[in-house]
Every structure is written in structure tokens, then in C-alpha cells.
mmCIF file of C-alpha atoms in Angstrom:
data_model
loop_
_atom_site.group_PDB
_atom_site.id
_atom_site.type_symbol
_atom_site.label_atom_id
_atom_site.label_comp_id
_atom_site.label_asym_id
_atom_site.label_seq_id
_atom_site.Cartn_x
_atom_site.Cartn_y
_atom_site.Cartn_z
ATOM 1 C CA MET A 1 107.355 70.420 156.417
ATOM 2 C CA GLY A 2 105.799 72.739 153.859
ATOM 3 C CA PHE A 3 107.937 71.155 151.136
ATOM 4 C CA PHE A 4 106.406 67.719 151.702
ATOM 5 C CA ASN A 5 102.867 69.140 151.809
ATOM 6 C CA ARG A 6 103.238 70.963 148.514
ATOM 7 C CA LYS A 7 100.379 70.058 146.192
ATOM 8 C CA PRO A 8 101.099 68.817 142.657
ATOM 9 C CA LYS A 9 100.940 71.497 140.003
ATOM 10 C CA ARG A 10 97.696 71.676 138.075
ATOM 11 C CA VAL A 11 98.020 72.693 134.434
ATOM 12 C CA ALA A 12 94.894 73.558 132.442
ATOM 13 C CA LEU A 13 94.138 73.703 128.732
ATOM 14 C CA VAL A 14 92.077 76.731 127.680
ATOM 15 C CA LEU A 15 90.409 76.919 124.256
ATOM 16 C CA GLY A 16 89.282 80.314 122.965
ATOM 17 C CA GLY A 17 86.367 81.302 120.763
ATOM 18 C CA GLY A 18 86.558 81.835 117.002
ATOM 19 C CA ALA A 19 83.621 80.148 115.236
ATOM 20 C CA THR A 20 84.656 77.564 112.606
ATOM 21 C CA ARG A 21 88.329 78.526 112.975
ATOM 22 C CA GLY A 22 88.051 76.720 116.295
ATOM 23 C CA LEU A 23 88.678 73.492 114.386
ATOM 24 C CA ALA A 24 92.337 74.419 114.835
ATOM 25 C CA HIS A 25 91.900 73.411 118.485
ATOM 26 C CA ILE A 26 91.689 69.803 117.319
ATOM 27 C CA GLY A 27 95.104 70.093 115.682
ATOM 28 C CA VAL A 28 96.555 71.490 118.898
ATOM 29 C CA ILE A 29 95.136 68.538 120.827
ATOM 30 C CA LYS A 30 96.573 66.105 118.261
ATOM 31 C CA ALA A 31 100.047 67.576 118.687
ATOM 32 C CA LEU A 32 99.727 67.341 122.464
ATOM 33 C CA GLU A 33 98.586 63.716 122.231
ATOM 34 C CA GLU A 34 101.552 62.804 120.044
ATOM 35 C CA ASN A 35 103.815 64.193 122.764
ATOM 36 C CA ASP A 36 102.005 62.289 125.537
ATOM 37 C CA ILE A 37 100.581 65.463 127.046
ATOM 38 C CA SER A 38 97.073 65.417 128.457
ATOM 39 C CA PHE A 39 95.136 67.676 130.782
ATOM 40 C CA ASP A 40 92.800 66.976 133.685
ATOM 41 C CA TYR A 41 91.464 70.540 133.614
ATOM 42 C CA VAL A 42 89.881 72.195 130.576
ATOM 43 C CA ALA A 43 88.019 75.469 130.010
ATOM 44 C CA GLY A 44 86.535 76.871 126.832
ATOM 45 C CA THR A 45 84.549 79.708 125.352
ATOM 46 C CA SER A 46 82.200 79.406 122.371
ATOM 47 C CA VAL A 47 83.655 76.902 119.874
ATOM 48 C CA GLY A 48 86.391 76.334 122.440
ATOM 49 C CA SER A 49 83.748 75.013 124.814
ATOM 50 C CA LEU A 50 82.462 72.699 122.078
ATOM 51 C CA VAL A 51 85.870 71.195 121.297
ATOM 52 C CA GLY A 52 86.698 71.251 125.005
ATOM 53 C CA ALA A 53 83.566 69.240 125.785
ATOM 54 C CA PHE A 54 84.513 66.548 123.265
ATOM 55 C CA TYR A 55 88.078 66.429 124.601
ATOM 56 C CA SER A 56 86.855 66.316 128.196
ATOM 57 C CA ALA A 57 84.540 63.438 127.306
ATOM 58 C CA GLY A 58 87.596 61.418 126.341
ATOM 59 C CA LEU A 59 87.435 61.610 122.552
ATOM 60 C CA THR A 60 90.780 61.465 120.782
ATOM 61 C CA SER A 61 91.828 64.026 118.203
ATOM 62 C CA ASP A 62 91.332 61.448 115.443
ATOM 63 C CA GLU A 63 87.759 60.860 116.582
ATOM 64 C CA MET A 64 87.143 64.611 116.596
ATOM 65 C CA ILE A 65 88.696 64.976 113.135
ATOM 66 C CA LYS A 66 86.301 62.353 111.784
ATOM 67 C CA ILE A 67 83.329 64.262 113.209
ATOM 68 C CA ALA A 68 84.650 67.586 111.881
ATOM 69 C CA LYS A 69 85.114 66.236 108.358
ATOM 70 C CA ASN A 70 81.483 65.123 108.220
ATOM 71 C CA LEU A 71 80.175 68.417 109.581
ATOM 72 C CA LYS A 72 78.258 70.886 107.421
ATOM 73 C CA VAL A 73 77.301 74.457 108.279
ATOM 74 C CA LYS A 74 73.632 73.517 107.857
ATOM 75 C CA ASP A 75 74.104 70.903 110.602
ATOM 76 C CA ILE A 76 74.990 73.693 113.013
ATOM 77 C CA LYS A 77 72.996 76.672 111.790
ATOM 78 C CA SER A 78 69.526 75.587 110.759
ATOM 79 C CA GLY A 79 67.970 78.989 110.072
ATOM 80 C CA ILE A 80 67.227 79.806 106.432
ATOM 81 C CA ILE A 81 65.464 83.151 106.863
ATOM 82 C CA PRO A 82 67.877 86.079 106.295
ATOM 83 C CA LEU A 83 68.620 88.262 109.336
ATOM 84 C CA VAL A 84 66.769 85.861 111.666
ATOM 85 C CA PRO A 85 69.023 84.168 114.241
ATOM 86 C CA SER A 86 69.036 80.381 114.129
ATOM 87 C CA LYS A 87 68.093 78.087 116.976
ATOM 88 C CA THR A 88 70.957 76.207 118.607
ATOM 89 C CA ASP A 89 69.377 72.778 118.089
ATOM 90 C CA GLY A 90 72.176 71.806 115.687
ATOM 91 C CA ILE A 91 74.838 72.400 118.347
ATOM 92 C CA LYS A 92 72.826 70.545 120.981
ATOM 93 C CA ASN A 93 72.245 67.592 118.661
ATOM 94 C CA LEU A 94 75.927 67.435 117.748
ATOM 95 C CA ILE A 95 76.752 66.986 121.422
ATOM 96 C CA ILE A 96 73.894 64.634 122.294
ATOM 97 C CA ASN A 97 74.431 62.404 119.250
ATOM 98 C CA ASN A 98 78.126 61.975 120.002
ATOM 99 C CA LEU A 99 78.384 62.260 123.789
ATOM 100 C CA GLY A 100 74.861 61.666 125.047
ATOM 101 C CA ASP A 101 72.531 63.980 126.960
ATOM 102 C CA ILE A 102 74.822 64.248 129.965
ATOM 103 C CA ASP A 103 75.818 66.579 132.782
ATOM 104 C CA ILE A 104 79.177 68.338 132.758
ATOM 105 C CA SER A 105 80.025 66.453 135.951
ATOM 106 C CA GLN A 106 79.868 63.172 133.996
ATOM 107 C CA LEU A 107 82.808 64.121 131.768
ATOM 108 C CA LYS A 108 86.135 62.357 132.248
ATOM 109 C CA ARG A 109 88.015 65.624 132.721
ATOM 110 C CA HIS A 110 87.231 68.639 134.884
ATOM 111 C CA PHE A 111 85.575 71.044 132.465
ATOM 112 C CA CYS A 112 84.286 74.607 132.549
ATOM 113 C CA ALA A 113 82.221 76.253 129.797
ATOM 114 C CA VAL A 114 82.058 80.050 129.739
ATOM 115 C CA ALA A 115 78.872 81.853 128.708
ATOM 116 C CA VAL A 116 77.226 85.229 129.305
ATOM 117 C CA ASP A 117 73.857 85.713 130.973
ATOM 118 C CA VAL A 118 71.948 88.341 128.989
ATOM 119 C CA HIS A 119 69.674 89.139 131.947
ATOM 120 C CA SER A 120 72.462 90.157 134.321
ATOM 121 C CA GLY A 121 75.237 90.840 131.826
ATOM 122 C CA ASN A 122 77.524 88.614 133.889
ATOM 123 C CA GLU A 123 79.970 85.949 132.804
ATOM 124 C CA ILE A 124 78.825 82.519 133.987
ATOM 125 C CA ASP A 125 81.417 79.770 134.437
ATOM 126 C CA PHE A 126 79.679 76.390 134.340
ATOM 127 C CA THR A 127 81.340 73.353 135.936
ATOM 128 C CA SER A 128 78.079 71.423 136.236
ATOM 129 C CA GLY A 129 74.720 71.332 134.484
ATOM 130 C CA ASN A 130 73.388 69.999 131.192
ATOM 131 C CA LEU A 131 76.310 69.862 128.772
ATOM 132 C CA ALA A 132 74.391 70.329 125.518
ATOM 133 C CA ASN A 133 72.411 73.353 126.686
ATOM 134 C CA ILE A 134 75.348 75.087 128.340
ATOM 135 C CA VAL A 135 77.755 74.605 125.428
ATOM 136 C CA ALA A 136 75.042 75.727 122.998
ATOM 137 C CA GLY A 137 74.676 78.876 125.092
ATOM 138 C CA SER A 138 78.426 79.430 125.117
ATOM 139 C CA CYS A 139 78.419 79.142 121.292
ATOM 140 C CA SER A 140 75.374 81.371 120.766
ATOM 141 C CA VAL A 141 76.812 84.319 118.838
ATOM 142 C CA PRO A 142 74.362 87.270 119.036
ATOM 143 C CA GLY A 143 72.596 87.835 115.738
ATOM 144 C CA VAL A 144 73.653 84.423 114.437
ATOM 145 C CA PHE A 145 72.041 82.215 117.076
ATOM 146 C CA GLN A 146 69.156 82.732 119.446
ATOM 147 C CA PRO A 147 70.138 82.895 123.119
ATOM 148 C CA VAL A 148 69.653 79.705 125.123
ATOM 149 C CA LYS A 149 67.214 79.686 128.013
ATOM 150 C CA TYR A 150 68.739 77.664 130.842
ATOM 151 C CA GLY A 151 67.157 77.868 134.275
ATOM 152 C CA ASP A 152 67.076 81.528 135.242
ATOM 153 C CA TYR A 153 69.776 82.328 132.695
ATOM 154 C CA LEU A 154 69.474 83.523 129.105
ATOM 155 C CA LEU A 155 72.812 82.506 127.644
ATOM 156 C CA HIS A 156 74.818 84.065 124.838
ATOM 157 C CA ASP A 157 78.343 83.572 123.528
ATOM 158 C CA GLY A 158 80.981 83.572 126.262
ATOM 159 C CA GLY A 159 83.273 85.582 124.008
ATOM 160 C CA LEU A 160 81.251 88.676 124.848
ATOM 161 C CA ALA A 161 82.939 88.683 128.251
ATOM 162 C CA ASN A 162 85.914 86.319 128.148
ATOM 163 C CA ASN A 163 87.023 84.998 124.775
ATOM 164 C CA ILE A 164 90.191 83.305 126.044
ATOM 165 C CA PRO A 165 89.251 82.339 129.621
ATOM 166 C CA SER A 166 92.765 81.734 130.947
ATOM 167 C CA ASN A 167 91.812 83.096 134.363
ATOM 168 C CA VAL A 168 88.917 80.676 134.819
ATOM 169 C CA PRO A 169 90.815 77.428 135.647
ATOM 170 C CA LYS A 170 92.851 79.297 138.242
ATOM 171 C CA ILE A 171 89.621 80.408 139.913
ATOM 172 C CA VAL A 172 87.317 77.399 139.590
ATOM 173 C CA PHE A 173 89.891 74.559 139.621
ATOM 174 C CA ASP A 174 92.750 76.170 141.572
ATOM 175 C CA CYS A 175 95.113 75.530 138.656
ATOM 176 C CA ASP A 176 98.661 76.843 138.770
ATOM 177 C CA LYS A 177 99.464 77.084 135.075
ATOM 178 C CA VAL A 178 97.488 77.608 131.882
ATOM 179 C CA ILE A 179 98.204 76.734 128.273
ATOM 180 C CA ALA A 180 95.749 78.648 126.091
ATOM 181 C CA VAL A 181 94.872 78.634 122.399
ATOM 182 C CA ASP A 182 93.864 81.821 120.573
ATOM 183 C CA VAL A 183 92.289 81.066 117.189
ATOM 184 C CA ASN A 184 91.722 84.764 116.444
ATOM 185 C CA SER A 185 95.239 86.100 116.976
ATOM 186 C CA THR A 186 96.251 86.377 113.310
ATOM 187 C CA ARG A 187 92.816 87.276 111.968
ATOM 188 C CA GLY A 188 92.154 90.904 111.069
ATOM 189 C CA GLN A 189 89.450 92.452 113.200
ATOM 190 C CA GLY A 190 87.516 94.048 110.345
ATOM 191 C CA THR A 191 86.140 92.824 107.020
ATOM 192 C CA GLU A 192 85.984 94.049 103.436
ATOM 193 C CA SER A 193 82.654 92.289 102.955
ATOM 194 C CA ASP A 194 79.302 94.085 103.049
ATOM 195 C CA LYS A 195 77.394 90.898 103.835
ATOM 196 C CA PHE A 196 75.359 90.931 107.032
ATOM 197 C CA PHE A 197 76.968 87.999 108.826
ATOM 198 C CA ASP A 198 80.494 89.035 107.825
ATOM 199 C CA THR A 199 80.003 92.528 109.227
ATOM 200 C CA LEU A 200 78.255 91.156 112.308
ATOM 201 C CA LEU A 201 81.097 88.781 113.096
ATOM 202 C CA ALA A 202 83.658 91.513 112.404
ATOM 203 C CA SER A 203 81.852 93.676 114.954
ATOM 204 C CA MET A 204 82.051 90.795 117.423
ATOM 205 C CA ARG A 205 85.790 90.405 116.834
ATOM 206 C CA ILE A 206 86.379 94.098 117.428
ATOM 207 C CA MET A 207 84.436 93.902 120.681
ATOM 208 C CA MET A 208 86.219 90.740 121.821
ATOM 209 C CA LYS A 209 89.692 92.046 121.013
ATOM 210 C CA SER A 210 90.013 93.909 124.304
ATOM 211 C CA ASN A 211 88.640 91.120 126.482
ATOM 212 C CA SER A 212 91.047 88.670 124.845
ATOM 213 C CA LEU A 213 93.910 90.620 126.423
ATOM 214 C CA LYS A 214 93.252 89.114 129.845
ATOM 215 C CA GLY A 215 93.586 85.700 128.232
ATOM 216 C CA TYR A 216 97.188 86.578 127.453
ATOM 217 C CA LEU A 217 97.811 88.118 130.856
ATOM 218 C CA ASN A 218 96.587 84.982 132.638
ATOM 219 C CA GLY A 219 97.966 82.404 130.203
ATOM 220 C CA ASP A 220 101.474 81.085 130.752
ATOM 221 C CA ILE A 221 101.713 79.968 127.130
ATOM 222 C CA VAL A 222 99.352 81.097 124.365
ATOM 223 C CA ILE A 223 99.351 79.033 121.169
ATOM 224 C CA GLN A 224 98.464 81.100 118.094
ATOM 225 C CA PRO A 225 97.545 79.192 114.925
ATOM 226 C CA ASP A 226 97.848 81.235 111.726
ATOM 227 C CA LEU A 227 94.225 81.298 110.556
ATOM 228 C CA LYS A 228 94.007 84.657 108.851
ATOM 229 C CA ARG A 229 93.098 83.184 105.477
ATOM 230 C CA PHE A 230 90.058 81.295 106.793
ATOM 231 C CA LYS A 231 86.556 82.727 107.201
ATOM 232 C CA SER A 232 84.880 82.036 110.517
ATOM 233 C CA THR A 233 81.616 81.045 108.799
ATOM 234 C CA LYS A 234 82.960 78.375 106.436
ATOM 235 C CA LEU A 235 83.816 74.682 106.790
ATOM 236 C CA ASP A 236 85.592 74.378 103.442
ATOM 237 C CA TYR A 237 89.129 73.904 104.789
ATOM 238 C CA VAL A 238 88.859 71.520 107.712
ATOM 239 C CA ASP A 239 92.217 69.781 107.123
ATOM 240 C CA GLU A 240 94.039 73.073 106.684
ATOM 241 C CA MET A 241 92.655 74.646 109.859
ATOM 242 C CA ILE A 242 93.436 71.547 111.908
ATOM 243 C CA MET A 243 96.948 71.521 110.461
ATOM 244 C CA GLU A 244 97.519 75.146 111.467
ATOM 245 C CA GLY A 245 96.633 74.259 115.041
ATOM 246 C CA TYR A 246 98.932 71.248 114.926
ATOM 247 C CA ASN A 247 101.867 73.280 113.568
ATOM 248 C CA ALA A 248 101.414 76.062 116.103
ATOM 249 C CA ALA A 249 101.424 73.595 118.998
ATOM 250 C CA ILE A 250 104.448 71.698 117.674
ATOM 251 C CA TYR A 251 106.360 74.960 117.374
ATOM 252 C CA GLN A 252 105.751 75.712 121.057
ATOM 253 C CA MET A 253 106.158 72.121 122.255
ATOM 254 C CA ASP A 254 109.491 72.619 124.001
ATOM 255 C CA SER A 255 108.035 75.529 125.954
ATOM 256 C CA ILE A 256 104.920 73.505 126.786
ATOM 257 C CA LYS A 257 107.001 70.598 128.101
ATOM 258 C CA ASN A 258 109.191 72.954 130.119
ATOM 259 C CA LEU A 259 106.136 74.554 131.674
ATOM 260 C CA ILE A 260 104.575 71.221 132.592
ATOM 261 C CA ASN A 261 107.887 70.007 134.026
ATOM 262 C CA GLY A 262 108.183 73.090 136.198
ATOM 263 C CA LYS A 263 110.441 75.272 134.065
ATOM 264 C CA VAL A 264 108.429 78.447 133.640
ATOM 265 C CA ILE A 265 108.947 80.049 130.232
ATOM 266 C CA LYS A 266 106.407 82.617 129.096
ATOM 267 C CA GLU A 267 106.274 82.704 125.302
ATOM 268 C CA LYS A 268 103.421 84.621 123.721
ATOM 269 C CA ILE A 269 104.112 85.215 120.041
ATOM 270 C CA ARG A 270 106.142 82.901 117.843
ATOM 271 C CA LYS A 271 106.369 82.645 114.074
ATOM 272 C CA PHE A 272 106.491 79.211 112.537
ATOM 273 C CA LYS A 273 106.733 77.492 109.156
ATOM 274 C CA VAL A 274 103.589 75.741 107.956
ATOM 275 C CA ASN A 275 104.012 72.089 107.024
ATOM 276 C CA LYS A 276 101.748 70.471 104.458
ATOM 277 C CA HIS A 277 99.824 67.487 105.761
ATOM 278 C CA THR A 278 96.416 65.897 105.410
ATOM 279 C CA PHE A 279 94.709 64.263 108.370
#
């Protein structure tokens, strides 16, 4: 009797944080689309929550690529005064202008955005609430962006607590399996630069390195685009970053299909050849 009552397996897509290198998430999604793989459950941290929101709203990878190619750093980070964190209005406007001023519950896919409440120090996993404000909070890197006031919360970047939130879909959506994307895996933790934002972001990466481990422990497959040559503060190589995500997903596609079809294969680190392509 238990056999016939067995619930269908729920597989989630989890997108990790990594600032502008998170554009590689779009390439991963494109590869999945080309192989007729979609997800009803999505979770994301920081830029992963931003891309995850667009994906959960039903946008295709091609639609996201078009938006990414027209994006400038000044559209996201509006502050011009050195050492003064920027407001998150650019992130909010990006969401509202493309998706509308909507609630997370209005998305086409089940979606969870991960942020940190500065008041309590706790990780907050949002499955409802204003999409623009919550995602802006999840993307609010300390020192780069001002925290986002949302209800009783003061939200900062979710990567402070859970940069690859592979455990979250299993908790909030009762998912069985998780395919995660780590856009920081091949990036060195430090920096040779003496510039303020470079050293600040390097400090963040060092801090997030340990909390990313649980993303691997809870992820059944972790896709790792090779993004070590890209700076997390630049939007100069959109095509190349998207292509790295695409290649990394294609390389693991057999494992992804096996996992979705019920053949459990845990593959964490795989090397792959980079193909040249322009989207």
C-alpha cells in the first residue's frame, strides 16, 4: 500500500551568491531548457535570488540574457560617494520594471529567497512577501549596499549565513533532491588589489567559504562554472560568464538527468572543456 501512496519526487534548483558572476546562472538555466528540464521549486541567495526570481516568474533564459546584456553597474549600484554604501533602489527597479511590484506567492514557480536579518543575526527564508524588497535584501552585500528595512527585519546579503542554500528547499518545500550552482567555486578567496571594494568582497568570500560547505553537503549535484578570471564587480564579460554556466551544466547533464529520473549519482567536482559561443 505504501508503494502506491509514494509521493512524486520533488527536485529543486538552488542558485548561490557571487555578485556579477551570478550571470553564469543564466547559462545553466539555458542548458537545462535545451534538455527539457525545468523546476517547480527554486531557492536562491544574493544574485542567485535575483536570477531565481526571474526564472520563477517564467522568463526564459533568452529573455534573461537580453536583460543582462543591457545591464550596467550604475543601474544596480547608484552610489557615487566613495566608501558610502549604495541604496538598493537599482535592484528593486530591475525587478519591478521587468516583473512588476508583486508578491513572491504570485510567481509561477515555488520560490524562496534567502536573506539575513541584521537585528537577530538569523537567516530568513522568504517564500512570501514583496519580491523586490526581499530580493534586494538578499543581494545587499554589507559595505556595498545599505541593508533593506522590511517589516521588523533589517535585511542583508543571504550569503552571510547560507551562500548555497541547498538545505532550504528540503525544509520549506519538502524537496527530495537538489541541483545547486556554485558561482564561487573556482574563484580565489583573496585578492591582490588594494582597492576598497575588492578587499571588502574578498573578505566576504573568505567568510562565506565555510558556510558554502553545507551547500555541498545538502546538494545532490553541484554545478561549478569556471569563473576565476571574472571580477565580481564588473559586467564587461556577460556572454563569457553565461557561457561558462552553460558549459558547466552541459558537462553534468547526464548526471542531472539520472538524478531527476531516480538514479542517484552524487558528482561534486568535474573538469570540463570550455566551448566558444556567443549568445
